[in-house]
Amino acid sequence: MILTGPAIAAAVQAGEITIEPYEPSRVSPNAYDWRLGATIRVCDGDLDAATPTAFTEQSIPDAGFVLRPGLLYLGITLERTGSETYAQLLNGDRTTGSLGIWVHVSAPLGHQGHAIRWTLEIRAARPVRLYPGMTFGKLVFLTTFGAPASYQQRPAKYATTEGIDISRLYEEIDGGTR
Ligand SMILES: O=c1ccn([C@H]2C[C@H](O)[C@@H](COP(=O)(O)OP(=O)(O)OP(=O)(O)O)O2)c(=O)[nH]1
């Protein structure tokens, strides 16, 4: 089940949900309106799952940064979010979608026990200018069913990373699982 906005606010108050920084005005009926952080990595070369992705990293200036179609950008959420109690789904919203922006490629799930600033895999349908701290999407929280589980209690690729990270699949492929 999805948490309502009042339930999100109450869970933040109770310490069951981490949202840092937290602004009560960003709670919407069924989500929290999260923002784009100020750092972006530009990946403009060919990609290979067996090789670390090459990138250049820069700050997004106050005057904005133009995304170009055909490139992959790795961004970061402004907020650090997580919960031991609830699972999360991070997505864009109508406003960013209407600008032709994908805020991630195919990875919306945030596991219980993983409090992070999320890596975003950003693409653009048309050239579009982004600004640091702009509202970028909706984060929903879900109740879970079954025995409690935590991302930290399993061999997890991204358990020790927080913030922008390239794909770590190359570690598994180098490890001989190909
Ligand atoms: O776009 C995304 C998607 C997920 N996450 C975080 C939240 C999640 O808790 C963690 C792992 O996500 P996922 O399970 O999708 O990654 P994986 O590639 O399957 O790695 P693992 O094998 O460690 O689960 O990474 C991001 O930062 N950005």
mmCIF file of C-alpha atoms and ligand atoms in Angstrom:
data_model
loop_
_atom_site.group_PDB
_atom_site.id
_atom_site.type_symbol
_atom_site.label_atom_id
_atom_site.label_comp_id
_atom_site.label_asym_id
_atom_site.label_seq_id
_atom_site.Cartn_x
_atom_site.Cartn_y
_atom_site.Cartn_z
ATOM 1 C CA MET A 1 0.000 0.000 0.000
ATOM 2 C CA ILE A 2 1.123 3.499 -0.753
ATOM 3 C CA LEU A 3 1.532 5.975 2.104
ATOM 4 C CA THR A 4 -0.582 9.102 2.028
ATOM 5 C CA GLY A 5 1.066 12.478 2.445
ATOM 6 C CA PRO A 6 -0.066 12.742 6.105
ATOM 7 C CA ALA A 7 1.320 9.229 6.718
ATOM 8 C CA ILE A 8 4.670 10.254 5.171
ATOM 9 C CA ALA A 9 4.795 13.353 7.388
ATOM 10 C CA ALA A 10 3.968 11.285 10.487
ATOM 11 C CA ALA A 11 6.621 8.677 9.611
ATOM 12 C CA VAL A 12 9.232 11.418 9.193
ATOM 13 C CA GLN A 13 8.245 12.792 12.614
ATOM 14 C CA ALA A 14 8.492 9.291 14.120
ATOM 15 C CA GLY A 15 11.932 8.685 12.584
ATOM 16 C CA GLU A 16 10.658 5.832 10.406
ATOM 17 C CA ILE A 17 11.423 7.726 7.203
ATOM 18 C CA THR A 18 14.553 9.775 6.506
ATOM 19 C CA ILE A 19 14.222 12.739 4.145
ATOM 20 C CA GLU A 20 17.115 15.214 4.453
ATOM 21 C CA PRO A 21 16.543 18.070 3.934
ATOM 22 C CA TYR A 22 12.831 17.767 4.663
ATOM 23 C CA GLU A 23 10.313 20.458 3.763
ATOM 24 C CA PRO A 24 6.719 19.813 4.896
ATOM 25 C CA SER A 25 5.430 21.843 1.921
ATOM 26 C CA ARG A 26 6.889 19.195 -0.417
ATOM 27 C CA VAL A 27 4.565 16.496 0.858
ATOM 28 C CA SER A 28 1.813 15.878 -1.695
ATOM 29 C CA PRO A 29 -1.270 13.625 -1.375
ATOM 30 C CA ASN A 30 0.631 10.385 -2.008
ATOM 31 C CA ALA A 31 4.300 11.364 -2.356
ATOM 32 C CA TYR A 32 7.195 13.660 -1.508
ATOM 33 C CA ASP A 33 8.297 16.132 -4.209
ATOM 34 C CA TRP A 34 12.053 15.576 -4.422
ATOM 35 C CA ARG A 35 14.636 17.836 -6.049
ATOM 36 C CA LEU A 36 17.597 17.592 -8.389
ATOM 37 C CA GLY A 37 21.029 17.878 -6.771
ATOM 38 C CA ALA A 38 23.741 20.169 -8.135
ATOM 39 C CA THR A 39 26.199 17.644 -9.614
ATOM 40 C CA ILE A 40 25.951 15.840 -12.939
ATOM 41 C CA ARG A 41 28.105 13.338 -14.788
ATOM 42 C CA VAL A 42 28.041 13.386 -18.577
ATOM 43 C CA CYS A 43 28.500 9.988 -20.257
ATOM 44 C CA ASP A 44 28.964 10.656 -23.963
ATOM 45 C CA GLY A 45 30.975 7.600 -25.006
ATOM 46 C CA ASP A 46 29.850 4.124 -25.960
ATOM 47 C CA LEU A 47 28.928 1.982 -22.973
ATOM 48 C CA ASP A 48 30.108 -1.550 -22.165
ATOM 49 C CA ALA A 49 28.628 -3.492 -19.237
ATOM 50 C CA ALA A 50 32.051 -5.112 -18.658
ATOM 51 C CA THR A 51 33.921 -1.788 -18.422
ATOM 52 C CA PRO A 52 33.613 1.124 -15.978
ATOM 53 C CA THR A 53 31.664 3.930 -17.634
ATOM 54 C CA ALA A 54 33.746 6.976 -18.627
ATOM 55 C CA PHE A 55 32.314 10.348 -17.609
ATOM 56 C CA THR A 56 33.048 13.971 -16.948
ATOM 57 C CA GLU A 57 31.565 15.522 -13.819
ATOM 58 C CA GLN A 58 30.521 19.087 -13.257
ATOM 59 C CA SER A 59 28.359 21.274 -11.078
ATOM 60 C CA ILE A 60 25.072 22.478 -12.485
ATOM 61 C CA PRO A 61 25.429 26.276 -12.443
ATOM 62 C CA ASP A 62 22.640 28.539 -11.216
ATOM 63 C CA ALA A 63 22.187 29.627 -14.840
ATOM 64 C CA GLY A 64 21.343 26.032 -15.722
ATOM 65 C CA PHE A 65 22.740 23.136 -17.713
ATOM 66 C CA VAL A 66 21.371 21.925 -21.061
ATOM 67 C CA LEU A 67 20.728 18.208 -21.503
ATOM 68 C CA ARG A 68 21.182 16.893 -25.045
ATOM 69 C CA PRO A 69 19.260 13.971 -26.540
ATOM 70 C CA GLY A 70 21.354 10.875 -27.152
ATOM 71 C CA LEU A 71 23.608 11.306 -24.112
ATOM 72 C CA LEU A 72 23.334 9.591 -20.752
ATOM 73 C CA TYR A 73 23.625 11.759 -17.652
ATOM 74 C CA LEU A 74 24.103 10.502 -14.120
ATOM 75 C CA GLY A 75 22.655 12.913 -11.607
ATOM 76 C CA ILE A 76 21.814 12.875 -7.926
ATOM 77 C CA THR A 77 18.861 13.676 -5.735
ATOM 78 C CA LEU A 78 19.236 16.707 -3.507
ATOM 79 C CA GLU A 79 17.627 14.734 -0.686
ATOM 80 C CA ARG A 80 18.947 11.744 1.162
ATOM 81 C CA THR A 81 16.000 9.406 1.639
ATOM 82 C CA GLY A 82 15.432 5.987 3.102
ATOM 83 C CA SER A 83 13.591 3.836 5.568
ATOM 84 C CA GLU A 84 14.044 0.593 7.462
ATOM 85 C CA THR A 85 10.264 0.235 7.512
ATOM 86 C CA TYR A 86 9.073 1.187 4.036
ATOM 87 C CA ALA A 87 10.185 0.550 0.459
ATOM 88 C CA GLN A 88 10.463 3.516 -1.898
ATOM 89 C CA LEU A 89 9.689 4.204 -5.541
ATOM 90 C CA LEU A 90 11.405 7.205 -7.095
ATOM 91 C CA ASN A 91 9.937 8.617 -10.275
ATOM 92 C CA GLY A 92 9.556 11.789 -12.275
ATOM 93 C CA ASP A 93 6.354 13.748 -12.303
ATOM 94 C CA ARG A 94 4.027 15.239 -14.830
ATOM 95 C CA THR A 95 6.034 18.447 -14.964
ATOM 96 C CA THR A 96 9.419 16.893 -15.787
ATOM 97 C CA GLY A 97 7.736 14.359 -18.078
ATOM 98 C CA SER A 98 6.108 17.192 -20.016
ATOM 99 C CA LEU A 99 9.586 18.593 -20.605
ATOM 100 C CA GLY A 100 10.691 15.287 -22.167
ATOM 101 C CA ILE A 101 12.919 14.341 -19.244
ATOM 102 C CA TRP A 102 13.414 10.798 -17.958
ATOM 103 C CA VAL A 103 14.682 10.982 -14.371
ATOM 104 C CA HIS A 104 15.860 7.377 -14.419
ATOM 105 C CA VAL A 105 16.125 4.740 -17.118
ATOM 106 C CA SER A 106 14.427 1.747 -15.519
ATOM 107 C CA ALA A 107 15.324 1.683 -11.836
ATOM 108 C CA PRO A 108 12.671 3.122 -9.492
ATOM 109 C CA LEU A 109 13.056 0.828 -6.474
ATOM 110 C CA GLY A 110 14.682 1.873 -3.221
ATOM 111 C CA HIS A 111 15.151 -1.035 -0.855
ATOM 112 C CA GLN A 112 14.334 -1.011 2.829
ATOM 113 C CA GLY A 113 17.492 -0.264 4.809
ATOM 114 C CA HIS A 114 19.103 1.891 2.107
ATOM 115 C CA ALA A 115 19.190 5.590 2.998
ATOM 116 C CA ILE A 116 20.948 7.461 0.202
ATOM 117 C CA ARG A 117 21.102 10.327 -2.173
ATOM 118 C CA TRP A 118 19.966 8.453 -5.270
ATOM 119 C CA THR A 119 21.869 8.112 -8.511
ATOM 120 C CA LEU A 120 19.678 9.303 -11.395
ATOM 121 C CA GLU A 121 20.088 8.014 -14.952
ATOM 122 C CA ILE A 122 18.807 11.030 -16.853
ATOM 123 C CA ARG A 123 17.885 11.349 -20.535
ATOM 124 C CA ALA A 124 16.204 14.073 -22.571
ATOM 125 C CA ALA A 125 13.840 13.864 -25.548
ATOM 126 C CA ARG A 126 14.797 17.402 -26.639
ATOM 127 C CA PRO A 127 17.485 19.850 -25.545
ATOM 128 C CA VAL A 128 16.269 21.053 -22.162
ATOM 129 C CA ARG A 129 17.829 23.276 -19.512
ATOM 130 C CA LEU A 130 17.928 22.051 -15.922
ATOM 131 C CA TYR A 131 18.542 24.063 -12.779
ATOM 132 C CA PRO A 132 20.061 22.914 -9.493
ATOM 133 C CA GLY A 133 17.494 22.277 -6.797
ATOM 134 C CA MET A 134 14.544 22.203 -9.195
ATOM 135 C CA THR A 135 11.653 19.930 -8.299
ATOM 136 C CA PHE A 136 12.299 16.789 -10.309
ATOM 137 C CA GLY A 137 9.821 14.092 -9.332
ATOM 138 C CA LYS A 138 7.803 12.187 -6.823
ATOM 139 C CA LEU A 139 9.001 9.723 -4.218
ATOM 140 C CA VAL A 140 6.451 7.293 -2.845
ATOM 141 C CA PHE A 141 6.698 5.029 0.176
ATOM 142 C CA LEU A 142 5.180 1.573 0.303
ATOM 143 C CA THR A 143 4.287 -0.725 3.155
ATOM 144 C CA THR A 144 5.837 -4.158 2.785
ATOM 145 C CA PHE A 145 4.543 -7.669 3.260
ATOM 146 C CA GLY A 146 6.586 -10.509 4.717
ATOM 147 C CA ALA A 147 9.528 -10.929 7.030
ATOM 148 C CA PRO A 148 11.605 -7.740 7.456
ATOM 149 C CA ALA A 149 14.549 -7.483 5.080
ATOM 150 C CA SER A 150 17.272 -4.880 4.663
ATOM 151 C CA TYR A 151 19.464 -3.969 1.697
ATOM 152 C CA GLN A 152 22.437 -3.821 4.065
ATOM 153 C CA GLN A 153 22.060 -7.475 5.059
ATOM 154 C CA ARG A 154 22.829 -8.986 1.654
ATOM 155 C CA PRO A 155 25.704 -8.733 -0.787
ATOM 156 C CA ALA A 156 24.514 -5.548 -2.426
ATOM 157 C CA LYS A 157 26.447 -3.703 -5.117
ATOM 158 C CA TYR A 158 25.602 -0.240 -3.910
ATOM 159 C CA ALA A 159 25.363 -0.753 -0.126
ATOM 160 C CA THR A 160 28.485 1.293 0.583
ATOM 161 C CA THR A 161 28.002 3.979 -2.037
ATOM 162 C CA GLU A 162 25.945 7.080 -1.641
ATOM 163 C CA GLY A 163 25.392 9.499 -4.425
ATOM 164 C CA ILE A 164 26.340 9.308 -8.061
ATOM 165 C CA ASP A 165 27.767 5.958 -8.991
ATOM 166 C CA ILE A 166 28.366 4.310 -12.339
ATOM 167 C CA SER A 167 27.068 0.806 -13.067
ATOM 168 C CA ARG A 168 29.011 -1.766 -11.057
ATOM 169 C CA LEU A 169 28.144 -4.676 -13.291
ATOM 170 C CA TYR A 170 31.738 -4.711 -14.571
ATOM 171 C CA GLU A 171 32.796 -6.013 -11.123
ATOM 172 C CA GLU A 172 30.610 -9.106 -11.539
ATOM 173 C CA ILE A 173 31.657 -9.662 -15.130
ATOM 174 C CA ASP A 174 35.329 -9.315 -14.189
ATOM 175 C CA GLY A 175 34.617 -11.755 -11.377
ATOM 176 C CA GLY A 176 33.885 -14.460 -13.917
ATOM 177 C CA THR A 177 30.105 -14.585 -13.842
ATOM 178 C CA ARG A 178 29.884 -13.744 -17.529
HETATM 179 O O1 LIG B 1 18.070 4.645 -10.221
HETATM 180 C C1 LIG B 1 18.363 4.197 -9.101
HETATM 181 C C2 LIG B 1 17.819 2.990 -8.602
HETATM 182 C C3 LIG B 1 18.200 2.550 -7.338
HETATM 183 N N1 LIG B 1 19.061 3.273 -6.606
HETATM 184 C C4 LIG B 1 19.489 2.778 -5.282
HETATM 185 C C5 LIG B 1 18.309 2.429 -4.385
HETATM 186 C C6 LIG B 1 18.356 0.953 -4.229
HETATM 187 O O2 LIG B 1 18.161 0.612 -2.851
HETATM 188 C C7 LIG B 1 19.753 0.553 -4.674
HETATM 189 C C8 LIG B 1 19.823 -0.730 -5.454
HETATM 190 O O3 LIG B 1 18.941 -0.664 -6.542
HETATM 191 P P1 LIG B 1 18.689 -1.975 -7.432
HETATM 192 O O4 LIG B 1 18.283 -3.119 -6.561
HETATM 193 O O5 LIG B 1 17.796 -1.594 -8.555
HETATM 194 O O6 LIG B 1 20.172 -2.204 -7.992
HETATM 195 P P2 LIG B 1 20.859 -3.509 -8.603
HETATM 196 O O7 LIG B 1 21.517 -3.075 -9.839
HETATM 197 O O8 LIG B 1 19.891 -4.635 -8.693
HETATM 198 O O9 LIG B 1 21.950 -3.811 -7.497
HETATM 199 P P3 LIG B 1 21.868 -4.872 -6.291
HETATM 200 O O10 LIG B 1 22.263 -6.159 -6.921
HETATM 201 O O11 LIG B 1 22.829 -4.387 -5.261
HETATM 202 O O12 LIG B 1 20.427 -4.858 -5.794
HETATM 203 O O13 LIG B 1 20.241 1.620 -5.491
HETATM 204 C C9 LIG B 1 19.612 4.457 -7.073
HETATM 205 O O14 LIG B 1 20.388 5.132 -6.415
HETATM 206 N N2 LIG B 1 19.241 4.887 -8.318
#
